[in-house]
Amino acid sequence: MPAWWTRLFRRRVQPEGPHRSAEVRLVAAAEAFVRPSLTDYRLPDSAALAKARALLEGALTIEQRRDLFARGYFCVKGNRFSYRIREGHAGNVDALDPSGRVVGRYCAHPLGRIPVHDVMLAQKLWLETDEDMFLREASPYPLHLHERGCRVPPVHDANAR
Amino acid sequence: MPGVTLPDFIGAQNVLAVTMTCMAVYGSELMKCKLSIMDSSGDKEATWDPDSPDEVAAAKAIFDAVRKRGYLVYSQPAGQGGVALGQFDSKAETMIAVPPIVAG
């Protein structure tokens, strides 16, 4: 093959030089980092649960953390309702009216097999940043008859008990 | 320090230099920013120094890759409400990437 052809071919294949290839390498490394591991289909183990719990607790206020320890749920203030996020993967978000009564239950969760506390953190972040979208996208979940109008103790009552 | 004899080669200046180095290292550890990407292992963490352009570029590449997969990224200051991030913020101390959310 003539040398001029080889030079022309290289110029066509690598038009932007080493700078471009460094950028491509960076993007490839990022994609490899983000790609799910081969064990991602497994259920979260106890280490995963502990990590998720630590991440959630770091994001909560003191009152929310206290509620999570004592009662297994915490409350998030929205524009329309307050919400109670219980431990669970599905149907675990209750809408509360100003008097603390359960007026609705919603189900929305992140895709994938992620630990339960990651699910709760995702729901908290979604409610805090885009409540309308949450109410539009989430599936309403049926309330049991005995739960309708059931009053949830508000956060600031925790010390009174 | 009473009761402690330092070797001759450790002068007061050396002790000061070592102390300042430790403080600088400790300070730089404190300045690390973090992106947690939720997955079945709890979360994957990417940390970077906001003053290092190379680390910021790598973190931004990860942020873009995560966004391309449809993840929602939030900035989450400790004990406060989250803030949705549309663009990479190299100074955000804690970012959390949440997989796409679906109705149950």
PDB file of C-alpha atoms in Angstrom:
ATOM      1  CA  MET A   1       0.000   0.000   0.000  1.00  0.00           C
ATOM      2  CA  PRO A   2       1.497   3.393  -0.917  1.00  0.00           C
ATOM      3  CA  ALA A   3       2.680   5.603   1.917  1.00  0.00           C
ATOM      4  CA  TRP A   4       0.591   8.588   0.807  1.00  0.00           C
ATOM      5  CA  TRP A   5      -2.536   6.446   1.071  1.00  0.00           C
ATOM      6  CA  THR A   6      -1.645   5.348   4.621  1.00  0.00           C
ATOM      7  CA  ARG A   7      -1.102   8.997   5.657  1.00  0.00           C
ATOM      8  CA  LEU A   8      -4.416  10.051   4.126  1.00  0.00           C
ATOM      9  CA  PHE A   9      -6.221   7.141   5.781  1.00  0.00           C
ATOM     10  CA  ARG A  10      -4.806   8.003   9.213  1.00  0.00           C
ATOM     11  CA  ARG A  11      -5.823  11.624   8.793  1.00  0.00           C
ATOM     12  CA  ARG A  12      -9.376  10.546   7.970  1.00  0.00           C
ATOM     13  CA  VAL A  13      -9.643   8.077  10.844  1.00  0.00           C
ATOM     14  CA  GLN A  14      -8.027  10.258  13.537  1.00  0.00           C
ATOM     15  CA  PRO A  15      -9.055  13.758  12.482  1.00  0.00           C
ATOM     16  CA  GLU A  16      -8.883  15.446  15.886  1.00  0.00           C
ATOM     17  CA  GLY A  17      -5.688  14.088  17.348  1.00  0.00           C
ATOM     18  CA  PRO A  18      -4.859  12.995  20.901  1.00  0.00           C
ATOM     19  CA  HIS A  19      -7.082  15.566  22.640  1.00  0.00           C
ATOM     20  CA  ARG A  20     -10.168  13.978  21.185  1.00  0.00           C
ATOM     21  CA  SER A  21      -9.084  10.491  22.128  1.00  0.00           C
ATOM     22  CA  ALA A  22      -8.534  11.563  25.771  1.00  0.00           C
ATOM     23  CA  GLU A  23     -12.084  12.891  25.857  1.00  0.00           C
ATOM     24  CA  VAL A  24     -13.406   9.661  24.370  1.00  0.00           C
ATOM     25  CA  ARG A  25     -11.457   7.661  26.942  1.00  0.00           C
ATOM     26  CA  LEU A  26     -12.983   9.764  29.724  1.00  0.00           C
ATOM     27  CA  VAL A  27     -16.526   9.173  28.463  1.00  0.00           C
ATOM     28  CA  ALA A  28     -15.842   5.454  28.045  1.00  0.00           C
ATOM     29  CA  ALA A  29     -14.531   5.239  31.614  1.00  0.00           C
ATOM     30  CA  ALA A  30     -17.624   7.062  32.878  1.00  0.00           C
ATOM     31  CA  GLU A  31     -19.909   4.699  30.967  1.00  0.00           C
ATOM     32  CA  ALA A  32     -18.069   1.703  32.407  1.00  0.00           C
ATOM     33  CA  PHE A  33     -18.414   3.142  35.912  1.00  0.00           C
ATOM     34  CA  VAL A  34     -22.141   3.734  35.534  1.00  0.00           C
ATOM     35  CA  ARG A  35     -22.898   0.421  33.814  1.00  0.00           C
ATOM     36  CA  PRO A  36     -24.673  -1.987  36.198  1.00  0.00           C
ATOM     37  CA  SER A  37     -22.500  -4.832  37.447  1.00  0.00           C
ATOM     38  CA  LEU A  38     -23.203  -8.415  36.443  1.00  0.00           C
ATOM     39  CA  THR A  39     -24.624  -9.094  39.906  1.00  0.00           C
ATOM     40  CA  ASP A  40     -27.160  -6.294  39.648  1.00  0.00           C
ATOM     41  CA  TYR A  41     -30.055  -8.742  39.248  1.00  0.00           C
ATOM     42  CA  ARG A  42     -29.535 -10.037  42.813  1.00  0.00           C
ATOM     43  CA  LEU A  43     -31.584  -8.847  45.729  1.00  0.00           C
ATOM     44  CA  PRO A  44     -29.745  -6.311  47.921  1.00  0.00           C
ATOM     45  CA  ASP A  45     -27.746  -7.972  50.707  1.00  0.00           C
ATOM     46  CA  SER A  46     -27.278  -6.717  54.266  1.00  0.00           C
ATOM     47  CA  ALA A  47     -24.268  -4.571  53.293  1.00  0.00           C
ATOM     48  CA  ALA A  48     -26.350  -2.874  50.622  1.00  0.00           C
ATOM     49  CA  LEU A  49     -29.148  -2.286  53.110  1.00  0.00           C
ATOM     50  CA  ALA A  50     -26.711  -0.721  55.581  1.00  0.00           C
ATOM     51  CA  LYS A  51     -25.244   1.568  52.912  1.00  0.00           C
ATOM     52  CA  ALA A  52     -28.671   2.677  51.792  1.00  0.00           C
ATOM     53  CA  ARG A  53     -29.735   3.318  55.368  1.00  0.00           C
ATOM     54  CA  ALA A  54     -26.649   5.488  55.958  1.00  0.00           C
ATOM     55  CA  LEU A  55     -27.336   7.464  52.778  1.00  0.00           C
ATOM     56  CA  LEU A  56     -30.947   8.029  53.808  1.00  0.00           C
ATOM     57  CA  GLU A  57     -30.084   9.069  57.352  1.00  0.00           C
ATOM     58  CA  GLY A  58     -27.582  11.602  56.035  1.00  0.00           C
ATOM     59  CA  ALA A  59     -30.348  13.254  54.055  1.00  0.00           C
ATOM     60  CA  LEU A  60     -32.928  13.451  56.849  1.00  0.00           C
ATOM     61  CA  THR A  61     -33.502  16.119  59.461  1.00  0.00           C
ATOM     62  CA  ILE A  62     -33.197  15.198  63.129  1.00  0.00           C
ATOM     63  CA  GLU A  63     -36.980  14.877  63.519  1.00  0.00           C
ATOM     64  CA  GLN A  64     -37.301  12.691  60.432  1.00  0.00           C
ATOM     65  CA  ARG A  65     -34.456  10.465  61.626  1.00  0.00           C
ATOM     66  CA  ARG A  66     -36.070  10.137  65.042  1.00  0.00           C
ATOM     67  CA  ASP A  67     -39.373   9.125  63.449  1.00  0.00           C
ATOM     68  CA  LEU A  68     -37.643   6.597  61.240  1.00  0.00           C
ATOM     69  CA  PHE A  69     -35.961   4.986  64.263  1.00  0.00           C
ATOM     70  CA  ALA A  70     -39.026   5.013  66.469  1.00  0.00           C
ATOM     71  CA  ARG A  71     -41.861   4.321  64.057  1.00  0.00           C
ATOM     72  CA  GLY A  72     -40.402   3.134  60.746  1.00  0.00           C
ATOM     73  CA  TYR A  73     -41.576   6.142  58.766  1.00  0.00           C
ATOM     74  CA  PHE A  74     -40.883   9.828  58.334  1.00  0.00           C
ATOM     75  CA  CYS A  75     -42.916  12.777  57.093  1.00  0.00           C
ATOM     76  CA  VAL A  76     -42.184  15.131  54.215  1.00  0.00           C
ATOM     77  CA  LYS A  77     -43.897  18.493  53.810  1.00  0.00           C
ATOM     78  CA  GLY A  78     -45.322  19.187  50.360  1.00  0.00           C
ATOM     79  CA  ASN A  79     -47.240  22.141  48.965  1.00  0.00           C
ATOM     80  CA  ARG A  80     -50.584  20.330  48.792  1.00  0.00           C
ATOM     81  CA  PHE A  81     -50.256  17.651  51.456  1.00  0.00           C
ATOM     82  CA  SER A  82     -47.857  16.327  53.995  1.00  0.00           C
ATOM     83  CA  TYR A  83     -46.618  12.868  53.163  1.00  0.00           C
ATOM     84  CA  ARG A  84     -45.737   9.917  55.320  1.00  0.00           C
ATOM     85  CA  ILE A  85     -43.126   7.648  53.747  1.00  0.00           C
ATOM     86  CA  ARG A  86     -43.210   4.212  55.345  1.00  0.00           C
ATOM     87  CA  GLU A  87     -40.599   1.467  54.987  1.00  0.00           C
ATOM     88  CA  GLY A  88     -41.550  -0.422  51.861  1.00  0.00           C
ATOM     89  CA  HIS A  89     -41.018  -0.718  48.151  1.00  0.00           C
ATOM     90  CA  ALA A  90     -44.520  -0.069  46.870  1.00  0.00           C
ATOM     91  CA  GLY A  91     -47.676   1.674  48.042  1.00  0.00           C
ATOM     92  CA  ASN A  92     -45.765   3.160  50.955  1.00  0.00           C
ATOM     93  CA  VAL A  93     -46.441   6.893  50.508  1.00  0.00           C
ATOM     94  CA  ASP A  94     -49.466   8.227  52.389  1.00  0.00           C
ATOM     95  CA  ALA A  95     -50.883  11.695  51.767  1.00  0.00           C
ATOM     96  CA  LEU A  96     -52.056  13.387  54.972  1.00  0.00           C
ATOM     97  CA  ASP A  97     -54.410  16.316  55.353  1.00  0.00           C
ATOM     98  CA  PRO A  98     -53.532  19.201  57.743  1.00  0.00           C
ATOM     99  CA  SER A  99     -55.143  17.343  60.662  1.00  0.00           C
ATOM    100  CA  GLY A 100     -52.932  14.327  60.022  1.00  0.00           C
ATOM    101  CA  ARG A 101     -55.576  12.047  58.527  1.00  0.00           C
ATOM    102  CA  VAL A 102     -54.644   9.693  55.720  1.00  0.00           C
ATOM    103  CA  VAL A 103     -56.420  10.880  52.592  1.00  0.00           C
ATOM    104  CA  GLY A 104     -54.587   8.956  49.919  1.00  0.00           C
ATOM    105  CA  ARG A 105     -51.933   6.374  49.260  1.00  0.00           C
ATOM    106  CA  TYR A 106     -49.524   6.375  46.325  1.00  0.00           C
ATOM    107  CA  CYS A 107     -47.141   3.977  44.693  1.00  0.00           C
ATOM    108  CA  ALA A 108     -44.062   5.116  42.770  1.00  0.00           C
ATOM    109  CA  HIS A 109     -40.579   3.710  43.052  1.00  0.00           C
ATOM    110  CA  PRO A 110     -37.246   3.750  41.205  1.00  0.00           C
ATOM    111  CA  LEU A 111     -36.515   1.093  38.582  1.00  0.00           C
ATOM    112  CA  GLY A 112     -34.291  -1.801  39.580  1.00  0.00           C
ATOM    113  CA  ARG A 113     -33.677  -3.868  42.670  1.00  0.00           C
ATOM    114  CA  ILE A 114     -32.471  -1.177  44.996  1.00  0.00           C
ATOM    115  CA  PRO A 115     -32.593  -1.379  48.815  1.00  0.00           C
ATOM    116  CA  VAL A 116     -35.714  -0.216  50.618  1.00  0.00           C
ATOM    117  CA  HIS A 117     -34.072   2.868  52.149  1.00  0.00           C
ATOM    118  CA  ASP A 118     -32.900   4.011  48.719  1.00  0.00           C
ATOM    119  CA  VAL A 119     -36.515   3.722  47.571  1.00  0.00           C
ATOM    120  CA  MET A 120     -37.622   5.900  50.496  1.00  0.00           C
ATOM    121  CA  LEU A 121     -34.900   8.472  49.760  1.00  0.00           C
ATOM    122  CA  ALA A 122     -35.898   8.606  46.094  1.00  0.00           C
ATOM    123  CA  GLN A 123     -39.528   9.182  47.071  1.00  0.00           C
ATOM    124  CA  LYS A 124     -38.507  11.927  49.525  1.00  0.00           C
ATOM    125  CA  LEU A 125     -36.425  13.722  46.885  1.00  0.00           C
ATOM    126  CA  TRP A 126     -39.170  13.451  44.296  1.00  0.00           C
ATOM    127  CA  LEU A 127     -41.812  14.834  46.669  1.00  0.00           C
ATOM    128  CA  GLU A 128     -39.605  17.726  47.765  1.00  0.00           C
ATOM    129  CA  THR A 129     -38.617  18.785  44.266  1.00  0.00           C
ATOM    130  CA  ASP A 130     -41.649  18.008  42.086  1.00  0.00           C
ATOM    131  CA  GLU A 131     -44.764  17.161  44.054  1.00  0.00           C
ATOM    132  CA  ASP A 132     -47.133  17.785  41.133  1.00  0.00           C
ATOM    133  CA  MET A 133     -45.224  15.368  38.945  1.00  0.00           C
ATOM    134  CA  PHE A 134     -45.314  12.786  41.731  1.00  0.00           C
ATOM    135  CA  LEU A 135     -49.074  13.081  42.116  1.00  0.00           C
ATOM    136  CA  ARG A 136     -49.526  12.878  38.341  1.00  0.00           C
ATOM    137  CA  GLU A 137     -47.252   9.894  37.780  1.00  0.00           C
ATOM    138  CA  ALA A 138     -47.765   7.780  40.889  1.00  0.00           C
ATOM    139  CA  SER A 139     -50.483   5.144  40.998  1.00  0.00           C
ATOM    140  CA  PRO A 140     -53.159   5.663  43.616  1.00  0.00           C
ATOM    141  CA  TYR A 141     -53.223   2.743  45.996  1.00  0.00           C
ATOM    142  CA  PRO A 142     -56.360   1.529  47.757  1.00  0.00           C
ATOM    143  CA  LEU A 143     -56.755   2.322  51.437  1.00  0.00           C
ATOM    144  CA  HIS A 144     -58.205  -0.311  53.740  1.00  0.00           C
ATOM    145  CA  LEU A 145     -61.553   0.626  55.206  1.00  0.00           C
ATOM    146  CA  HIS A 146     -60.148   0.832  58.733  1.00  0.00           C
ATOM    147  CA  GLU A 147     -57.394   3.180  57.512  1.00  0.00           C
ATOM    148  CA  ARG A 148     -59.668   5.813  56.018  1.00  0.00           C
ATOM    149  CA  GLY A 149     -59.528   8.873  58.196  1.00  0.00           C
ATOM    150  CA  CYS A 150     -56.968   7.233  60.498  1.00  0.00           C
ATOM    151  CA  ARG A 151     -54.933   9.965  62.204  1.00  0.00           C
ATOM    152  CA  VAL A 152     -51.160   9.812  62.137  1.00  0.00           C
ATOM    153  CA  PRO A 153     -49.348  11.310  65.160  1.00  0.00           C
ATOM    154  CA  PRO A 154     -47.562  14.432  63.937  1.00  0.00           C
ATOM    155  CA  VAL A 155     -43.795  14.625  64.162  1.00  0.00           C
ATOM    156  CA  HIS A 156     -43.690  17.147  67.001  1.00  0.00           C
ATOM    157  CA  ASP A 157     -45.866  14.867  69.192  1.00  0.00           C
ATOM    158  CA  ALA A 158     -43.072  12.317  69.447  1.00  0.00           C
ATOM    159  CA  ASN A 159     -41.695  13.711  72.718  1.00  0.00           C
ATOM    160  CA  ALA A 160     -45.109  14.033  74.300  1.00  0.00           C
ATOM    161  CA  ARG A 161     -45.623  10.264  74.250  1.00  0.00           C
TER     162      ARG A 161
ATOM    163  CA  MET B   1       5.819  18.075  75.984  1.00  0.00           C
ATOM    164  CA  PRO B   2       6.807  16.753  79.412  1.00  0.00           C
ATOM    165  CA  GLY B   3       8.216  13.226  79.461  1.00  0.00           C
ATOM    166  CA  VAL B   4       8.597  12.976  75.672  1.00  0.00           C
ATOM    167  CA  THR B   5      12.040  13.330  74.088  1.00  0.00           C
ATOM    168  CA  LEU B   6      12.085  13.939  70.360  1.00  0.00           C
ATOM    169  CA  PRO B   7      15.083  12.748  68.290  1.00  0.00           C
ATOM    170  CA  ASP B   8      17.545  15.494  67.253  1.00  0.00           C
ATOM    171  CA  PHE B   9      16.553  15.422  63.577  1.00  0.00           C
ATOM    172  CA  ILE B  10      12.957  16.392  64.427  1.00  0.00           C
ATOM    173  CA  GLY B  11      13.227  20.108  64.926  1.00  0.00           C
ATOM    174  CA  ALA B  12      10.389  22.455  65.718  1.00  0.00           C
ATOM    175  CA  GLN B  13      10.217  23.517  62.050  1.00  0.00           C
ATOM    176  CA  ASN B  14       9.856  19.917  60.882  1.00  0.00           C
ATOM    177  CA  VAL B  15       7.070  19.308  63.366  1.00  0.00           C
ATOM    178  CA  LEU B  16       5.336  22.455  62.132  1.00  0.00           C
ATOM    179  CA  ALA B  17       5.729  21.391  58.489  1.00  0.00           C
ATOM    180  CA  VAL B  18       4.338  17.921  59.175  1.00  0.00           C
ATOM    181  CA  THR B  19       1.421  19.391  61.120  1.00  0.00           C
ATOM    182  CA  MET B  20       0.602  21.796  58.296  1.00  0.00           C
ATOM    183  CA  THR B  21       0.807  18.979  55.746  1.00  0.00           C
ATOM    184  CA  CYS B  22      -1.575  16.868  57.822  1.00  0.00           C
ATOM    185  CA  MET B  23      -3.963  19.806  58.138  1.00  0.00           C
ATOM    186  CA  ALA B  24      -3.814  20.384  54.384  1.00  0.00           C
ATOM    187  CA  VAL B  25      -4.509  16.703  53.670  1.00  0.00           C
ATOM    188  CA  TYR B  26      -7.327  16.675  56.214  1.00  0.00           C
ATOM    189  CA  GLY B  27      -8.721  19.892  54.769  1.00  0.00           C
ATOM    190  CA  SER B  28      -8.631  18.518  51.241  1.00  0.00           C
ATOM    191  CA  GLU B  29     -10.470  15.406  52.453  1.00  0.00           C
ATOM    192  CA  LEU B  30     -13.171  17.655  53.853  1.00  0.00           C
ATOM    193  CA  MET B  31     -13.511  19.469  50.545  1.00  0.00           C
ATOM    194  CA  LYS B  32     -14.291  16.286  48.578  1.00  0.00           C
ATOM    195  CA  CYS B  33     -17.602  16.301  46.780  1.00  0.00           C
ATOM    196  CA  LYS B  34     -19.556  13.114  46.246  1.00  0.00           C
ATOM    197  CA  LEU B  35     -21.990  11.662  43.717  1.00  0.00           C
ATOM    198  CA  SER B  36     -23.888   8.592  44.930  1.00  0.00           C
ATOM    199  CA  ILE B  37     -25.521   6.485  42.240  1.00  0.00           C
ATOM    200  CA  MET B  38     -28.220   4.170  43.579  1.00  0.00           C
ATOM    201  CA  ASP B  39     -28.026   0.517  42.593  1.00  0.00           C
ATOM    202  CA  SER B  40     -28.591  -2.933  44.089  1.00  0.00           C
ATOM    203  CA  SER B  41     -25.372  -2.662  46.134  1.00  0.00           C
ATOM    204  CA  GLY B  42     -26.720   0.402  47.951  1.00  0.00           C
ATOM    205  CA  ASP B  43     -24.898   3.037  45.977  1.00  0.00           C
ATOM    206  CA  LYS B  44     -21.785   3.560  43.915  1.00  0.00           C
ATOM    207  CA  GLU B  45     -19.796   6.613  44.939  1.00  0.00           C
ATOM    208  CA  ALA B  46     -17.726   8.950  42.811  1.00  0.00           C
ATOM    209  CA  THR B  47     -15.756  11.560  44.738  1.00  0.00           C
ATOM    210  CA  TRP B  48     -13.784  14.488  43.406  1.00  0.00           C
ATOM    211  CA  ASP B  49     -11.874  17.535  44.515  1.00  0.00           C
ATOM    212  CA  PRO B  50     -13.645  20.647  43.207  1.00  0.00           C
ATOM    213  CA  ASP B  51     -10.270  22.379  42.791  1.00  0.00           C
ATOM    214  CA  SER B  52      -8.831  19.696  40.538  1.00  0.00           C
ATOM    215  CA  PRO B  53      -9.866  20.197  36.864  1.00  0.00           C
ATOM    216  CA  ASP B  54      -9.098  16.577  35.935  1.00  0.00           C
ATOM    217  CA  GLU B  55     -11.255  15.177  38.726  1.00  0.00           C
ATOM    218  CA  VAL B  56     -14.052  17.621  37.931  1.00  0.00           C
ATOM    219  CA  ALA B  57     -13.943  16.589  34.241  1.00  0.00           C
ATOM    220  CA  ALA B  58     -14.162  12.911  35.209  1.00  0.00           C
ATOM    221  CA  ALA B  59     -17.045  13.609  37.595  1.00  0.00           C
ATOM    222  CA  LYS B  60     -18.864  15.598  34.919  1.00  0.00           C
ATOM    223  CA  ALA B  61     -18.467  12.702  32.478  1.00  0.00           C
ATOM    224  CA  ILE B  62     -20.042  10.371  35.062  1.00  0.00           C
ATOM    225  CA  PHE B  63     -22.824  12.897  35.709  1.00  0.00           C
ATOM    226  CA  ASP B  64     -23.569  13.100  31.961  1.00  0.00           C
ATOM    227  CA  ALA B  65     -23.514   9.313  31.601  1.00  0.00           C
ATOM    228  CA  VAL B  66     -25.936   8.978  34.494  1.00  0.00           C
ATOM    229  CA  ARG B  67     -28.282  11.609  33.073  1.00  0.00           C
ATOM    230  CA  LYS B  68     -28.171   9.908  29.675  1.00  0.00           C
ATOM    231  CA  ARG B  69     -29.489   6.760  31.323  1.00  0.00           C
ATOM    232  CA  GLY B  70     -32.512   8.689  32.560  1.00  0.00           C
ATOM    233  CA  TYR B  71     -31.425   9.061  36.158  1.00  0.00           C
ATOM    234  CA  LEU B  72     -32.614  12.078  38.137  1.00  0.00           C
ATOM    235  CA  VAL B  73     -29.817  13.848  39.982  1.00  0.00           C
ATOM    236  CA  TYR B  74     -30.394  15.813  43.166  1.00  0.00           C
ATOM    237  CA  SER B  75     -28.192  17.912  45.354  1.00  0.00           C
ATOM    238  CA  GLN B  76     -28.809  16.927  48.975  1.00  0.00           C
ATOM    239  CA  PRO B  77     -27.300  19.149  51.664  1.00  0.00           C
ATOM    240  CA  ALA B  78     -27.286  17.245  54.975  1.00  0.00           C
ATOM    241  CA  GLY B  79     -30.543  17.600  56.872  1.00  0.00           C
ATOM    242  CA  GLN B  80     -32.175  19.867  54.276  1.00  0.00           C
ATOM    243  CA  GLY B  81     -34.503  19.460  51.339  1.00  0.00           C
ATOM    244  CA  GLY B  82     -33.171  18.144  48.045  1.00  0.00           C
ATOM    245  CA  VAL B  83     -32.696  20.266  44.927  1.00  0.00           C
ATOM    246  CA  ALA B  84     -33.072  18.840  41.415  1.00  0.00           C
ATOM    247  CA  LEU B  85     -29.982  19.414  39.276  1.00  0.00           C
ATOM    248  CA  GLY B  86     -30.263  19.839  35.522  1.00  0.00           C
ATOM    249  CA  GLN B  87     -26.582  20.581  35.067  1.00  0.00           C
ATOM    250  CA  PHE B  88     -23.426  19.416  36.750  1.00  0.00           C
ATOM    251  CA  ASP B  89     -22.445  21.533  39.742  1.00  0.00           C
ATOM    252  CA  SER B  90     -18.853  20.806  40.679  1.00  0.00           C
ATOM    253  CA  LYS B  91     -19.257  22.567  44.040  1.00  0.00           C
ATOM    254  CA  ALA B  92     -22.263  20.532  45.243  1.00  0.00           C
ATOM    255  CA  GLU B  93     -21.024  18.547  48.220  1.00  0.00           C
ATOM    256  CA  THR B  94     -23.483  15.668  48.008  1.00  0.00           C
ATOM    257  CA  MET B  95     -25.315  14.597  44.881  1.00  0.00           C
ATOM    258  CA  ILE B  96     -27.609  11.608  44.619  1.00  0.00           C
ATOM    259  CA  ALA B  97     -28.527   9.959  41.318  1.00  0.00           C
ATOM    260  CA  VAL B  98     -31.871   8.164  41.413  1.00  0.00           C
ATOM    261  CA  PRO B  99     -32.899   5.629  38.733  1.00  0.00           C
ATOM    262  CA  PRO B 100     -35.926   6.558  36.632  1.00  0.00           C
ATOM    263  CA  ILE B 101     -39.042   6.430  38.800  1.00  0.00           C
ATOM    264  CA  VAL B 102     -42.054   4.441  37.675  1.00  0.00           C
ATOM    265  CA  ALA B 103     -45.551   4.119  39.032  1.00  0.00           C
ATOM    266  CA  GLY B 104     -46.190   0.903  40.905  1.00  0.00           C
TER     267      GLY B 104
END
